[in-house]
């Protein structure tokens, strides 16, 4: 299994509505991309200082299935229209499980 | 459920042995910390450029259980003895699932 993990921070002027839209749009993807075996997205819970603002964990049967998700036009549209406009920093890995 | 996610990058002079020791030591923690419901750790798979080097995903029933892990002496020992000596950058979130 491949587990894709990505963390974001948002720009200072990102609105609560923009941040909520990221979650709403990402949560549409599992219905459109059956390669997604498990998909966890959401804002940081505020337990610790210094955290990133948002996390995504996506599980796939294989690296090829991850690439289908990575390059899927609906996923790319969420990135272009909703994430990049408020993105300040991004950290990612893919790990074999 | 609380999902704790942390990504690391390593210093340029970190050795393969030091990196492998991080995995070996982290994988001892679930036996010692029963609050850990699921624990996935490992190096980046090398699929994408610009990634962080290492990922940890840990699931807990509650924020309190996450804090038991965060502050557990055996976890703190792995951080102090094996992670911090080769740590270049760290990104983390805790998200409610």
PDB file of N, CA, C and O in Angstrom, chain A residues 2-3 5-7 38 40-48 50-57 63 66-67 70 90-97, chain B residues 2-3 5-7 38 40-48 50-57 63 66-67 70 90-97:
ATOM      1  N   UNK A   2       0.431   2.256  -0.680  1.00  0.00           N
ATOM      2  CA  UNK A   2       1.105   3.553  -0.651  1.00  0.00           C
ATOM      3  C   UNK A   2       0.229   4.534   0.138  1.00  0.00           C
ATOM      4  O   UNK A   2      -0.961   4.675  -0.160  1.00  0.00           O
ATOM      5  N   UNK A   3       0.829   5.163   1.124  1.00  0.00           N
ATOM      6  CA  UNK A   3       0.138   6.201   1.888  1.00  0.00           C
ATOM      7  C   UNK A   3       0.731   7.557   1.502  1.00  0.00           C
ATOM      8  O   UNK A   3       1.923   7.804   1.711  1.00  0.00           O
ATOM      9  N   UNK A   5       0.811  11.524   2.099  1.00  0.00           N
ATOM     10  CA  UNK A   5       0.582  12.461   3.205  1.00  0.00           C
ATOM     11  C   UNK A   5       1.007  13.845   2.761  1.00  0.00           C
ATOM     12  O   UNK A   5       2.122  14.014   2.255  1.00  0.00           O
ATOM     13  N   UNK A   6       0.144  14.822   2.940  1.00  0.00           N
ATOM     14  CA  UNK A   6       0.527  16.200   2.615  1.00  0.00           C
ATOM     15  C   UNK A   6      -0.037  17.150   3.675  1.00  0.00           C
ATOM     16  O   UNK A   6      -1.159  16.977   4.154  1.00  0.00           O
ATOM     17  N   UNK A   7       0.798  18.096   4.060  1.00  0.00           N
ATOM     18  CA  UNK A   7       0.418  19.113   5.049  1.00  0.00           C
ATOM     19  C   UNK A   7       0.539  20.489   4.398  1.00  0.00           C
ATOM     20  O   UNK A   7       1.462  20.734   3.620  1.00  0.00           O
ATOM     21  N   UNK A  38      -8.706   5.018   1.122  1.00  0.00           N
ATOM     22  CA  UNK A  38      -9.037   5.702   2.380  1.00  0.00           C
ATOM     23  C   UNK A  38      -8.583   7.144   2.226  1.00  0.00           C
ATOM     24  O   UNK A  38      -7.542   7.407   1.612  1.00  0.00           O
ATOM     25  N   UNK A  40      -8.461  10.833   4.438  1.00  0.00           N
ATOM     26  CA  UNK A  40      -8.674  11.624   5.651  1.00  0.00           C
ATOM     27  C   UNK A  40      -8.161  13.025   5.398  1.00  0.00           C
ATOM     28  O   UNK A  40      -6.981  13.203   5.082  1.00  0.00           O
ATOM     29  N   UNK A  41      -9.039  14.017   5.523  1.00  0.00           N
ATOM     30  CA  UNK A  41      -8.631  15.402   5.311  1.00  0.00           C
ATOM     31  C   UNK A  41      -9.210  16.260   6.429  1.00  0.00           C
ATOM     32  O   UNK A  41     -10.263  15.954   6.979  1.00  0.00           O
ATOM     33  N   UNK A  42      -8.500  17.345   6.768  1.00  0.00           N
ATOM     34  CA  UNK A  42      -9.075  18.237   7.758  1.00  0.00           C
ATOM     35  C   UNK A  42      -8.075  19.209   8.339  1.00  0.00           C
ATOM     36  O   UNK A  42      -6.866  19.056   8.172  1.00  0.00           O
ATOM     37  N   UNK A  43      -8.612  20.216   9.031  1.00  0.00           N
ATOM     38  CA  UNK A  43      -7.756  21.229   9.640  1.00  0.00           C
ATOM     39  C   UNK A  43      -7.084  20.724  10.906  1.00  0.00           C
ATOM     40  O   UNK A  43      -7.580  19.805  11.571  1.00  0.00           O
ATOM     41  N   UNK A  44      -5.974  21.341  11.237  1.00  0.00           N
ATOM     42  CA  UNK A  44      -5.289  21.039  12.486  1.00  0.00           C
ATOM     43  C   UNK A  44      -6.216  21.291  13.672  1.00  0.00           C
ATOM     44  O   UNK A  44      -6.981  22.269  13.692  1.00  0.00           O
ATOM     45  N   UNK A  45      -6.139  20.407  14.667  1.00  0.00           N
ATOM     46  CA  UNK A  45      -7.061  20.460  15.805  1.00  0.00           C
ATOM     47  C   UNK A  45      -6.679  21.509  16.849  1.00  0.00           C
ATOM     48  O   UNK A  45      -7.439  21.717  17.806  1.00  0.00           O
ATOM     49  N   UNK A  46      -5.508  22.145  16.703  1.00  0.00           N
ATOM     50  CA  UNK A  46      -5.142  23.213  17.633  1.00  0.00           C
ATOM     51  C   UNK A  46      -4.564  22.736  18.949  1.00  0.00           C
ATOM     52  O   UNK A  46      -4.528  23.485  19.929  1.00  0.00           O
ATOM     53  N   UNK A  47      -4.074  21.498  18.986  1.00  0.00           N
ATOM     54  CA  UNK A  47      -3.509  20.957  20.234  1.00  0.00           C
ATOM     55  C   UNK A  47      -2.123  21.530  20.508  1.00  0.00           C
ATOM     56  O   UNK A  47      -1.785  21.833  21.645  1.00  0.00           O
ATOM     57  N   UNK A  48      -1.325  21.652  19.454  1.00  0.00           N
ATOM     58  CA  UNK A  48       0.064  22.101  19.607  1.00  0.00           C
ATOM     59  C   UNK A  48       0.321  23.408  18.867  1.00  0.00           C
ATOM     60  O   UNK A  48      -0.290  23.681  17.833  1.00  0.00           O
ATOM     61  N   UNK A  50       2.744  25.845  16.555  1.00  0.00           N
ATOM     62  CA  UNK A  50       3.748  25.661  15.512  1.00  0.00           C
ATOM     63  C   UNK A  50       3.395  24.640  14.454  1.00  0.00           C
ATOM     64  O   UNK A  50       4.224  24.305  13.604  1.00  0.00           O
ATOM     65  N   UNK A  51       2.184  24.121  14.511  1.00  0.00           N
ATOM     66  CA  UNK A  51       1.765  23.126  13.535  1.00  0.00           C
ATOM     67  C   UNK A  51       1.487  23.742  12.163  1.00  0.00           C
ATOM     68  O   UNK A  51       1.263  24.948  12.051  1.00  0.00           O
ATOM     69  N   UNK A  52       1.473  22.865  11.144  1.00  0.00           N
ATOM     70  CA  UNK A  52       0.848  23.237   9.890  1.00  0.00           C
ATOM     71  C   UNK A  52      -0.671  23.375  10.118  1.00  0.00           C
ATOM     72  O   UNK A  52      -1.180  23.042  11.193  1.00  0.00           O
ATOM     73  N   UNK A  53      -1.378  23.873   9.093  1.00  0.00           N
ATOM     74  CA  UNK A  53      -2.795  24.200   9.273  1.00  0.00           C
ATOM     75  C   UNK A  53      -3.742  23.098   8.824  1.00  0.00           C
ATOM     76  O   UNK A  53      -4.908  23.076   9.252  1.00  0.00           O
ATOM     77  N   UNK A  54      -3.254  22.175   7.986  1.00  0.00           N
ATOM     78  CA  UNK A  54      -4.180  21.262   7.310  1.00  0.00           C
ATOM     79  C   UNK A  54      -3.443  19.980   6.935  1.00  0.00           C
ATOM     80  O   UNK A  54      -2.256  20.022   6.584  1.00  0.00           O
ATOM     81  N   UNK A  55      -4.167  18.863   7.000  1.00  0.00           N
ATOM     82  CA  UNK A  55      -3.558  17.590   6.648  1.00  0.00           C
ATOM     83  C   UNK A  55      -4.419  16.750   5.737  1.00  0.00           C
ATOM     84  O   UNK A  55      -5.655  16.798   5.813  1.00  0.00           O
ATOM     85  N   UNK A  56      -3.756  15.963   4.883  1.00  0.00           N
ATOM     86  CA  UNK A  56      -4.409  15.007   3.984  1.00  0.00           C
ATOM     87  C   UNK A  56      -3.646  13.688   4.077  1.00  0.00           C
ATOM     88  O   UNK A  56      -2.416  13.676   3.950  1.00  0.00           O
ATOM     89  N   UNK A  57      -4.369  12.594   4.304  1.00  0.00           N
ATOM     90  CA  UNK A  57      -3.779  11.254   4.245  1.00  0.00           C
ATOM     91  C   UNK A  57      -4.628  10.430   3.289  1.00  0.00           C
ATOM     92  O   UNK A  57      -5.839  10.284   3.501  1.00  0.00           O
ATOM     93  N   UNK A  63       1.558   2.376  -6.075  1.00  0.00           N
ATOM     94  CA  UNK A  63       2.070   3.677  -6.508  1.00  0.00           C
ATOM     95  C   UNK A  63       1.346   4.137  -7.776  1.00  0.00           C
ATOM     96  O   UNK A  63       1.074   5.332  -7.944  1.00  0.00           O
ATOM     97  N   UNK A  66      -1.817   5.750  -6.793  1.00  0.00           N
ATOM     98  CA  UNK A  66      -1.551   7.102  -6.278  1.00  0.00           C
ATOM     99  C   UNK A  66      -1.377   8.096  -7.423  1.00  0.00           C
ATOM    100  O   UNK A  66      -1.892   9.225  -7.369  1.00  0.00           O
ATOM    101  N   UNK A  67      -0.672   7.675  -8.472  1.00  0.00           N
ATOM    102  CA  UNK A  67      -0.440   8.584  -9.609  1.00  0.00           C
ATOM    103  C   UNK A  67      -1.739   8.935 -10.327  1.00  0.00           C
ATOM    104  O   UNK A  67      -1.894  10.055 -10.822  1.00  0.00           O
ATOM    105  N   UNK A  70      -3.022  11.639  -8.110  1.00  0.00           N
ATOM    106  CA  UNK A  70      -2.188  12.846  -8.188  1.00  0.00           C
ATOM    107  C   UNK A  70      -2.504  13.640  -9.442  1.00  0.00           C
ATOM    108  O   UNK A  70      -2.605  14.867  -9.401  1.00  0.00           O
ATOM    109  N   UNK A  90       3.867  23.829   1.851  1.00  0.00           N
ATOM    110  CA  UNK A  90       3.405  22.469   1.614  1.00  0.00           C
ATOM    111  C   UNK A  90       4.529  21.511   1.978  1.00  0.00           C
ATOM    112  O   UNK A  90       5.692  21.763   1.649  1.00  0.00           O
ATOM    113  N   UNK A  91       4.190  20.411   2.659  1.00  0.00           N
ATOM    114  CA  UNK A  91       5.146  19.339   2.955  1.00  0.00           C
ATOM    115  C   UNK A  91       4.462  18.024   2.640  1.00  0.00           C
ATOM    116  O   UNK A  91       3.302  17.826   3.016  1.00  0.00           O
ATOM    117  N   UNK A  92       5.170  17.123   1.952  1.00  0.00           N
ATOM    118  CA  UNK A  92       4.536  15.865   1.537  1.00  0.00           C
ATOM    119  C   UNK A  92       5.514  14.699   1.580  1.00  0.00           C
ATOM    120  O   UNK A  92       6.730  14.879   1.458  1.00  0.00           O
ATOM    121  N   UNK A  93       4.973  13.519   1.764  1.00  0.00           N
ATOM    122  CA  UNK A  93       5.705  12.268   1.536  1.00  0.00           C
ATOM    123  C   UNK A  93       4.726  11.252   0.970  1.00  0.00           C
ATOM    124  O   UNK A  93       3.504  11.389   1.109  1.00  0.00           O
ATOM    125  N   UNK A  94       5.281  10.223   0.332  1.00  0.00           N
ATOM    126  CA  UNK A  94       4.546   8.996   0.075  1.00  0.00           C
ATOM    127  C   UNK A  94       5.358   7.882   0.726  1.00  0.00           C
ATOM    128  O   UNK A  94       6.569   7.778   0.483  1.00  0.00           O
ATOM    129  N   UNK A  95       4.705   7.086   1.574  1.00  0.00           N
ATOM    130  CA  UNK A  95       5.438   6.005   2.229  1.00  0.00           C
ATOM    131  C   UNK A  95       4.790   4.662   1.901  1.00  0.00           C
ATOM    132  O   UNK A  95       3.585   4.548   1.733  1.00  0.00           O
ATOM    133  N   UNK A  96       5.646   3.648   1.786  1.00  0.00           N
ATOM    134  CA  UNK A  96       5.156   2.292   1.550  1.00  0.00           C
ATOM    135  C   UNK A  96       4.781   1.673   2.885  1.00  0.00           C
ATOM    136  O   UNK A  96       5.559   1.719   3.837  1.00  0.00           O
ATOM    137  N   UNK A  97       3.578   1.121   2.932  1.00  0.00           N
ATOM    138  CA  UNK A  97       3.056   0.580   4.192  1.00  0.00           C
ATOM    139  C   UNK A  97       2.990  -0.933   4.079  1.00  0.00           C
ATOM    140  O   UNK A  97       2.541  -1.455   3.064  1.00  0.00           O
TER     141      UNK A  97
ATOM    142  N   UNK B   2      -8.278  10.971  16.911  1.00  0.00           N
ATOM    143  CA  UNK B   2      -7.266  11.981  16.574  1.00  0.00           C
ATOM    144  C   UNK B   2      -6.173  11.302  15.750  1.00  0.00           C
ATOM    145  O   UNK B   2      -5.632  10.254  16.158  1.00  0.00           O
ATOM    146  N   UNK B   3      -5.883  11.887  14.600  1.00  0.00           N
ATOM    147  CA  UNK B   3      -4.791  11.401  13.757  1.00  0.00           C
ATOM    148  C   UNK B   3      -3.642  12.407  13.833  1.00  0.00           C
ATOM    149  O   UNK B   3      -3.795  13.561  13.412  1.00  0.00           O
ATOM    150  N   UNK B   5       0.014  13.514  12.563  1.00  0.00           N
ATOM    151  CA  UNK B   5       0.824  13.365  11.351  1.00  0.00           C
ATOM    152  C   UNK B   5       2.051  14.244  11.495  1.00  0.00           C
ATOM    153  O   UNK B   5       1.931  15.433  11.804  1.00  0.00           O
ATOM    154  N   UNK B   6       3.217  13.672  11.256  1.00  0.00           N
ATOM    155  CA  UNK B   6       4.439  14.483  11.286  1.00  0.00           C
ATOM    156  C   UNK B   6       5.372  14.044  10.160  1.00  0.00           C
ATOM    157  O   UNK B   6       5.480  12.848   9.859  1.00  0.00           O
ATOM    158  N   UNK B   7       5.964  15.027   9.523  1.00  0.00           N
ATOM    159  CA  UNK B   7       6.916  14.793   8.436  1.00  0.00           C
ATOM    160  C   UNK B   7       8.259  15.404   8.821  1.00  0.00           C
ATOM    161  O   UNK B   7       8.307  16.487   9.408  1.00  0.00           O
ATOM    162  N   UNK B  38      -3.079   2.849  15.811  1.00  0.00           N
ATOM    163  CA  UNK B  38      -2.493   2.507  14.512  1.00  0.00           C
ATOM    164  C   UNK B  38      -1.256   3.371  14.364  1.00  0.00           C
ATOM    165  O   UNK B  38      -1.240   4.533  14.810  1.00  0.00           O
ATOM    166  N   UNK B  40       1.913   4.147  11.558  1.00  0.00           N
ATOM    167  CA  UNK B  40       2.572   3.966  10.269  1.00  0.00           C
ATOM    168  C   UNK B  40       3.771   4.902  10.217  1.00  0.00           C
ATOM    169  O   UNK B  40       3.605   6.114  10.351  1.00  0.00           O
ATOM    170  N   UNK B  41       4.959   4.337  10.034  1.00  0.00           N
ATOM    171  CA  UNK B  41       6.167   5.154   9.944  1.00  0.00           C
ATOM    172  C   UNK B  41       7.005   4.664   8.773  1.00  0.00           C
ATOM    173  O   UNK B  41       6.958   3.493   8.420  1.00  0.00           O
ATOM    174  N   UNK B  42       7.770   5.582   8.168  1.00  0.00           N
ATOM    175  CA  UNK B  42       8.672   5.124   7.122  1.00  0.00           C
ATOM    176  C   UNK B  42       9.208   6.236   6.268  1.00  0.00           C
ATOM    177  O   UNK B  42       8.703   7.366   6.297  1.00  0.00           O
ATOM    178  N   UNK B  43      10.237   5.906   5.491  1.00  0.00           N
ATOM    179  CA  UNK B  43      10.857   6.895   4.609  1.00  0.00           C
ATOM    180  C   UNK B  43      10.017   7.164   3.379  1.00  0.00           C
ATOM    181  O   UNK B  43       9.212   6.319   2.951  1.00  0.00           O
ATOM    182  N   UNK B  44      10.203   8.328   2.813  1.00  0.00           N
ATOM    183  CA  UNK B  44       9.551   8.677   1.560  1.00  0.00           C
ATOM    184  C   UNK B  44       9.922   7.666   0.469  1.00  0.00           C
ATOM    185  O   UNK B  44      11.072   7.223   0.376  1.00  0.00           O
ATOM    186  N   UNK B  45       8.943   7.329  -0.366  1.00  0.00           N
ATOM    187  CA  UNK B  45       9.130   6.292  -1.377  1.00  0.00           C
ATOM    188  C   UNK B  45       9.869   6.773  -2.621  1.00  0.00           C
ATOM    189  O   UNK B  45      10.197   5.961  -3.495  1.00  0.00           O
ATOM    190  N   UNK B  46      10.124   8.068  -2.725  1.00  0.00           N
ATOM    191  CA  UNK B  46      10.903   8.552  -3.861  1.00  0.00           C
ATOM    192  C   UNK B  46      10.113   8.759  -5.142  1.00  0.00           C
ATOM    193  O   UNK B  46      10.691   8.842  -6.230  1.00  0.00           O
ATOM    194  N   UNK B  47       8.792   8.848  -5.035  1.00  0.00           N
ATOM    195  CA  UNK B  47       7.963   9.005  -6.233  1.00  0.00           C
ATOM    196  C   UNK B  47       8.040  10.431  -6.769  1.00  0.00           C
ATOM    197  O   UNK B  47       8.072  10.646  -7.982  1.00  0.00           O
ATOM    198  N   UNK B  48       8.044  11.407  -5.858  1.00  0.00           N
ATOM    199  CA  UNK B  48       8.018  12.823  -6.253  1.00  0.00           C
ATOM    200  C   UNK B  48       9.269  13.557  -5.788  1.00  0.00           C
ATOM    201  O   UNK B  48       9.855  13.228  -4.754  1.00  0.00           O
ATOM    202  N   UNK B  50      11.119  16.951  -4.243  1.00  0.00           N
ATOM    203  CA  UNK B  50      10.775  18.010  -3.307  1.00  0.00           C
ATOM    204  C   UNK B  50      10.040  17.558  -2.064  1.00  0.00           C
ATOM    205  O   UNK B  50       9.566  18.389  -1.282  1.00  0.00           O
ATOM    206  N   UNK B  51       9.926  16.266  -1.890  1.00  0.00           N
ATOM    207  CA  UNK B  51       9.229  15.753  -0.709  1.00  0.00           C
ATOM    208  C   UNK B  51      10.062  15.897   0.563  1.00  0.00           C
ATOM    209  O   UNK B  51      11.289  16.048   0.506  1.00  0.00           O
ATOM    210  N   UNK B  52       9.383  15.796   1.698  1.00  0.00           N
ATOM    211  CA  UNK B  52      10.070  15.536   2.943  1.00  0.00           C
ATOM    212  C   UNK B  52      10.639  14.109   2.900  1.00  0.00           C
ATOM    213  O   UNK B  52      10.364  13.340   1.968  1.00  0.00           O
ATOM    214  N   UNK B  53      11.454  13.752   3.897  1.00  0.00           N
ATOM    215  CA  UNK B  53      12.182  12.482   3.842  1.00  0.00           C
ATOM    216  C   UNK B  53      11.494  11.354   4.586  1.00  0.00           C
ATOM    217  O   UNK B  53      11.786  10.172   4.329  1.00  0.00           O
ATOM    218  N   UNK B  54      10.576  11.690   5.503  1.00  0.00           N
ATOM    219  CA  UNK B  54      10.081  10.677   6.432  1.00  0.00           C
ATOM    220  C   UNK B  54       8.691  11.060   6.918  1.00  0.00           C
ATOM    221  O   UNK B  54       8.408  12.254   7.103  1.00  0.00           O
ATOM    222  N   UNK B  55       7.841  10.066   7.144  1.00  0.00           N
ATOM    223  CA  UNK B  55       6.496  10.332   7.620  1.00  0.00           C
ATOM    224  C   UNK B  55       6.082   9.432   8.766  1.00  0.00           C
ATOM    225  O   UNK B  55       6.495   8.273   8.846  1.00  0.00           O
ATOM    226  N   UNK B  56       5.252   9.989   9.653  1.00  0.00           N
ATOM    227  CA  UNK B  56       4.665   9.250  10.780  1.00  0.00           C
ATOM    228  C   UNK B  56       3.173   9.570  10.818  1.00  0.00           C
ATOM    229  O   UNK B  56       2.793  10.750  10.796  1.00  0.00           O
ATOM    230  N   UNK B  57       2.332   8.540  10.862  1.00  0.00           N
ATOM    231  CA  UNK B  57       0.896   8.722  11.075  1.00  0.00           C
ATOM    232  C   UNK B  57       0.497   7.853  12.258  1.00  0.00           C
ATOM    233  O   UNK B  57       0.700   6.635  12.239  1.00  0.00           O
ATOM    234  N   UNK B  63      -7.828  13.008  22.014  1.00  0.00           N
ATOM    235  CA  UNK B  63      -6.698  13.936  22.166  1.00  0.00           C
ATOM    236  C   UNK B  63      -5.890  13.596  23.413  1.00  0.00           C
ATOM    237  O   UNK B  63      -4.658  13.694  23.404  1.00  0.00           O
ATOM    238  N   UNK B  66      -3.522  10.909  22.579  1.00  0.00           N
ATOM    239  CA  UNK B  66      -2.397  11.451  21.804  1.00  0.00           C
ATOM    240  C   UNK B  66      -1.366  12.089  22.737  1.00  0.00           C
ATOM    241  O   UNK B  66      -0.150  11.907  22.560  1.00  0.00           O
ATOM    242  N   UNK B  67      -1.837  12.825  23.755  1.00  0.00           N
ATOM    243  CA  UNK B  67      -0.908  13.494  24.669  1.00  0.00           C
ATOM    244  C   UNK B  67      -0.081  12.489  25.471  1.00  0.00           C
ATOM    245  O   UNK B  67       1.087  12.744  25.781  1.00  0.00           O
ATOM    246  N   UNK B  70       2.565  11.665  23.012  1.00  0.00           N
ATOM    247  CA  UNK B  70       3.458  12.810  22.780  1.00  0.00           C
ATOM    248  C   UNK B  70       4.464  12.955  23.907  1.00  0.00           C
ATOM    249  O   UNK B  70       5.655  13.191  23.658  1.00  0.00           O
ATOM    250  N   UNK B  90      10.713  19.924  10.318  1.00  0.00           N
ATOM    251  CA  UNK B  90       9.597  19.135  10.854  1.00  0.00           C
ATOM    252  C   UNK B  90       8.303  19.866  10.527  1.00  0.00           C
ATOM    253  O   UNK B  90       8.230  21.093  10.656  1.00  0.00           O
ATOM    254  N   UNK B  91       7.284  19.115  10.080  1.00  0.00           N
ATOM    255  CA  UNK B  91       5.946  19.669   9.849  1.00  0.00           C
ATOM    256  C   UNK B  91       4.953  18.705  10.467  1.00  0.00           C
ATOM    257  O   UNK B  91       5.072  17.490  10.287  1.00  0.00           O
ATOM    258  N   UNK B  92       3.969  19.228  11.206  1.00  0.00           N
ATOM    259  CA  UNK B  92       3.035  18.345  11.911  1.00  0.00           C
ATOM    260  C   UNK B  92       1.632  18.928  11.938  1.00  0.00           C
ATOM    261  O   UNK B  92       1.440  20.152  11.874  1.00  0.00           O
ATOM    262  N   UNK B  93       0.647  18.048  12.018  1.00  0.00           N
ATOM    263  CA  UNK B  93      -0.723  18.426  12.362  1.00  0.00           C
ATOM    264  C   UNK B  93      -1.310  17.306  13.211  1.00  0.00           C
ATOM    265  O   UNK B  93      -0.828  16.167  13.200  1.00  0.00           O
ATOM    266  N   UNK B  94      -2.368  17.644  13.951  1.00  0.00           N
ATOM    267  CA  UNK B  94      -3.278  16.636  14.504  1.00  0.00           C
ATOM    268  C   UNK B  94      -4.660  16.983  13.953  1.00  0.00           C
ATOM    269  O   UNK B  94      -5.095  18.141  14.050  1.00  0.00           O
ATOM    270  N   UNK B  95      -5.304  16.002  13.337  1.00  0.00           N
ATOM    271  CA  UNK B  95      -6.632  16.268  12.789  1.00  0.00           C
ATOM    272  C   UNK B  95      -7.658  15.340  13.432  1.00  0.00           C
ATOM    273  O   UNK B  95      -7.363  14.205  13.780  1.00  0.00           O
ATOM    274  N   UNK B  96      -8.873  15.875  13.594  1.00  0.00           N
ATOM    275  CA  UNK B  96      -9.963  15.065  14.129  1.00  0.00           C
ATOM    276  C   UNK B  96     -10.597  14.303  12.979  1.00  0.00           C
ATOM    277  O   UNK B  96     -10.930  14.893  11.953  1.00  0.00           O
ATOM    278  N   UNK B  97     -10.775  13.008  13.179  1.00  0.00           N
ATOM    279  CA  UNK B  97     -11.285  12.145  12.116  1.00  0.00           C
ATOM    280  C   UNK B  97     -12.679  11.658  12.491  1.00  0.00           C
ATOM    281  O   UNK B  97     -12.906  11.261  13.621  1.00  0.00           O
TER     282      UNK B  97
END
